[in-house]
mmCIF file of C-alpha atoms in Angstrom:
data_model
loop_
_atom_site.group_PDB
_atom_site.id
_atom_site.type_symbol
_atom_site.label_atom_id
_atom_site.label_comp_id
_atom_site.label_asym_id
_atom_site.label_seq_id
_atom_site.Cartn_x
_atom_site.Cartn_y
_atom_site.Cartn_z
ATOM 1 C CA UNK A 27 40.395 -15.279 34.697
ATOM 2 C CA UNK A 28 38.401 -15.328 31.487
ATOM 3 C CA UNK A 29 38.919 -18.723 29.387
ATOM 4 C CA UNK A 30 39.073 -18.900 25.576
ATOM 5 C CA UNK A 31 36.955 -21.718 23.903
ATOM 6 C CA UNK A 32 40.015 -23.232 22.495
ATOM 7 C CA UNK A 33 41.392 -23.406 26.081
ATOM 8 C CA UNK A 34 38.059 -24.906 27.445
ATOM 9 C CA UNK A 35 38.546 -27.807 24.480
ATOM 10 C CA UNK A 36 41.457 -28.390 25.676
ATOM 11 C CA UNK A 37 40.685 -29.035 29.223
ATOM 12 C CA UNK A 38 37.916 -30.590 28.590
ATOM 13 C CA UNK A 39 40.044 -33.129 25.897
ATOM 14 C CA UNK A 40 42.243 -33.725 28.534
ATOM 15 C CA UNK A 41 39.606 -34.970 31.056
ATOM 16 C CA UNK A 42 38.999 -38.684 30.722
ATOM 17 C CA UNK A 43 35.569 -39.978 31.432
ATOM 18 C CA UNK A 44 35.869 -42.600 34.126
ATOM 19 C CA UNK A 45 33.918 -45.846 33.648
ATOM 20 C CA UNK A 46 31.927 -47.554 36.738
ATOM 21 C CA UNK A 47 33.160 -50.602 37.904
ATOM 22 C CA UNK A 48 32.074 -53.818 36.947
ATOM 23 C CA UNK A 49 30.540 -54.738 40.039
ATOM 24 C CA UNK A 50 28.779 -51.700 39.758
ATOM 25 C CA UNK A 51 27.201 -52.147 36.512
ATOM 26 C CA UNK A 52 26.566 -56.028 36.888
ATOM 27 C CA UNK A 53 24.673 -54.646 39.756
ATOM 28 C CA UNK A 54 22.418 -51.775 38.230
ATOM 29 C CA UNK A 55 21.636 -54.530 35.525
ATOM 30 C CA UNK A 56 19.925 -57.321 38.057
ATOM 31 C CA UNK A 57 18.026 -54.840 39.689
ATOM 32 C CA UNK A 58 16.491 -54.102 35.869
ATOM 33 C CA UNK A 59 16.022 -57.666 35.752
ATOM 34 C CA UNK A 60 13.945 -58.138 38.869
ATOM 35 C CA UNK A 61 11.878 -55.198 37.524
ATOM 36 C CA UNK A 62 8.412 -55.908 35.771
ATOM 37 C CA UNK A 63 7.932 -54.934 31.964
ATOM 38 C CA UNK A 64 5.577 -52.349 31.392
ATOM 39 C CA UNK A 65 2.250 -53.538 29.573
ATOM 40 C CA UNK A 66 2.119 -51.596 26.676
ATOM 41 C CA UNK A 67 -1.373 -49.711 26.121
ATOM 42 C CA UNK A 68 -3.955 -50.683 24.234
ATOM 43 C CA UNK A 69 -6.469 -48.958 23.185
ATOM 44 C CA UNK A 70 -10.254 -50.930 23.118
ATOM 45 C CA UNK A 71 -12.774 -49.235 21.192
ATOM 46 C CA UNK A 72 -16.452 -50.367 21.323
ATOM 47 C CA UNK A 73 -18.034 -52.360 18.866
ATOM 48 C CA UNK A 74 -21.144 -50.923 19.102
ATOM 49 C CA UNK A 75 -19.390 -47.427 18.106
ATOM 50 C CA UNK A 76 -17.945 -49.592 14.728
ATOM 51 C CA UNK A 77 -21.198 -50.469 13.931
ATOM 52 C CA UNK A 78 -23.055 -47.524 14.514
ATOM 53 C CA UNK A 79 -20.744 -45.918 11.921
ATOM 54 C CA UNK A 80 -20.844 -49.036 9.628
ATOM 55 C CA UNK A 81 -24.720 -48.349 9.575
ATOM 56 C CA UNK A 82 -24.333 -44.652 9.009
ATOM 57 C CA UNK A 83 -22.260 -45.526 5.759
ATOM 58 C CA UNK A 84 -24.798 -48.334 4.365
ATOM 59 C CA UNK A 85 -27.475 -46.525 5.111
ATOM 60 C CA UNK A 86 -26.027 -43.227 2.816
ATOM 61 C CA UNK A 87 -25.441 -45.803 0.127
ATOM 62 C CA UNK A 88 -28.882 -47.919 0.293
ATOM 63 C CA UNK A 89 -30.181 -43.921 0.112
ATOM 64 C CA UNK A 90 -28.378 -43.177 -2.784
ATOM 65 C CA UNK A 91 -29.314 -46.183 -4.553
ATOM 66 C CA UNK A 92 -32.891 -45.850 -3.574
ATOM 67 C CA UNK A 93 -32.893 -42.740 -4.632
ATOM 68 C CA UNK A 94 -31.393 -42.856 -8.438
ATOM 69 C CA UNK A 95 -34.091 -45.909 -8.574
ATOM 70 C CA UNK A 96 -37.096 -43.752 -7.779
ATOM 71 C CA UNK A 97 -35.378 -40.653 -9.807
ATOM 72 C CA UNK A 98 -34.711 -43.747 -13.116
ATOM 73 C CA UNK A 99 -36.789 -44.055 -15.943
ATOM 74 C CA UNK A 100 -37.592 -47.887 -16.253
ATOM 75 C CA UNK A 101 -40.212 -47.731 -19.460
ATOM 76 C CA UNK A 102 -37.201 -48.315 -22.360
ATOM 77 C CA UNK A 103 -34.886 -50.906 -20.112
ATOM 78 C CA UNK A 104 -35.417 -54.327 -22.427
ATOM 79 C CA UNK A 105 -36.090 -53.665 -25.786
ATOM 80 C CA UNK A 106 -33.015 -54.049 -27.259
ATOM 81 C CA UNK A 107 -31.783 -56.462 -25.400
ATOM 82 C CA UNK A 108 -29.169 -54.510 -22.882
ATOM 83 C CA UNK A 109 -29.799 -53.018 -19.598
ATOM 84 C CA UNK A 110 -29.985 -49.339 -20.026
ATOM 85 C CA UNK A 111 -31.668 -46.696 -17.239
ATOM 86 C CA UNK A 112 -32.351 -43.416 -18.758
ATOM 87 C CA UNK A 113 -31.724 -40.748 -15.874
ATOM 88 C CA UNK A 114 -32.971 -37.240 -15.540
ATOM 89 C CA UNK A 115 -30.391 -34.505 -16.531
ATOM 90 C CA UNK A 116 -30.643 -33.370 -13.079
ATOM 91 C CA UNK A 117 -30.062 -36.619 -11.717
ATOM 92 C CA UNK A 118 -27.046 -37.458 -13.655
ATOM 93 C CA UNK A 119 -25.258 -34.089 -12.864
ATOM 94 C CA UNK A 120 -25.729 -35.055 -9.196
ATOM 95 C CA UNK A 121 -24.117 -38.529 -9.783
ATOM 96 C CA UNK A 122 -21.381 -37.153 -11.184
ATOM 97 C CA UNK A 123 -20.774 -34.317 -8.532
ATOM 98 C CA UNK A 124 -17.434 -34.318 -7.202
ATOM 99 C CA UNK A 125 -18.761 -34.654 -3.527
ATOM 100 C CA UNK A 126 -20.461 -37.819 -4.135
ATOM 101 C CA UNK A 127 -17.525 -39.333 -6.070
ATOM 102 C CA UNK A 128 -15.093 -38.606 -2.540
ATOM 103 C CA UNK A 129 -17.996 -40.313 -0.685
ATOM 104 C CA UNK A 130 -18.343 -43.394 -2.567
ATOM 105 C CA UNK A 131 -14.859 -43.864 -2.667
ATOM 106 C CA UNK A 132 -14.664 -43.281 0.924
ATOM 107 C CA UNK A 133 -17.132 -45.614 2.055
ATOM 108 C CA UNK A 134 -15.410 -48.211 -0.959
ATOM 109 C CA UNK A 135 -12.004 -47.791 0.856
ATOM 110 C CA UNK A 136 -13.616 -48.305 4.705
ATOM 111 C CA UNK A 137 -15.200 -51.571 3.193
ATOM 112 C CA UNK A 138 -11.770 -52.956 2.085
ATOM 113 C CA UNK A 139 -10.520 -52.427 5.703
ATOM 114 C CA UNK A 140 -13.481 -53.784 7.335
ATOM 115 C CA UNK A 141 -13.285 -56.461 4.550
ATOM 116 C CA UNK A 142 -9.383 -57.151 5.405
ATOM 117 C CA UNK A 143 -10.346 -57.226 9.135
ATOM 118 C CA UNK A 144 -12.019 -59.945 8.524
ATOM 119 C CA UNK A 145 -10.529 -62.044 7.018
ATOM 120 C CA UNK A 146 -7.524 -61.590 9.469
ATOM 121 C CA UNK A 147 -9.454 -62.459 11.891
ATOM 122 C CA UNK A 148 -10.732 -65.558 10.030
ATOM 123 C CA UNK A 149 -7.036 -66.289 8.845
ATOM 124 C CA UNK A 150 -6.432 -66.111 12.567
ATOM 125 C CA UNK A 151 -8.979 -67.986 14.495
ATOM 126 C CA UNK A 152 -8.197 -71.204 12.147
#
């Protein structure tokens, strides 16, 4: 006795679903009622893990900055008037390297989230 799929639609159409009783559902809804909510999970990360990677970032930048200084040429900076630093060749096709450019931005973009943090926090507290 081998069914066809429309036959097996067709019984299955003419099936109707049968709904539990009120009782029965007012029921199964008081016991979720009495239940207790879960706590949703959060995550705590240490501050001293923040910070240590805060430091890791200024430090990179004080050491780039420190270094163009010491690489700079300082003799010609005020005579006409303007600021001006004369850099080495070598030192200004490092500046411009690709590498460095993804850094600084980088460590520009973590600073406007630490920066925003803040002043949530701030916004928050008052």
């Amino acid at each position: 006795m081998k069914m066809t799929e429309e036959q097996l639609e067709k019984l299955l159409d003419s099936i109707e679903l049968e709904s539990p009783s009120m009782a029965f559902t007012r029921n199964v809804m008081e016991e979720l009622r009495g239940e207790i909510k879960p706590v949703s999970l959060q995550t705590h990360v240490d501050k001293r893990i923040i910070y240590g990677i805060s430091a890791v970032f200024v430090a990179a930048i004080l050491g780039l900055i420190v270094y163009a200084g010491t690489r700079s040429d300082f003799s010609d900076v005020l005579p006409s008037g303007r600021f001006q630093i004369k850099f080495d060749s070598s030192l200004a096709t490092e500046l411009q390297s690709m590498l460095l450019k993804v850094f600084l931005f980088t460590d520009v973009v973590i600073a406007l989230f630490y920066f925003d943090r803040f002043l949530r926090r701030n916004r928050s507290a008052t």
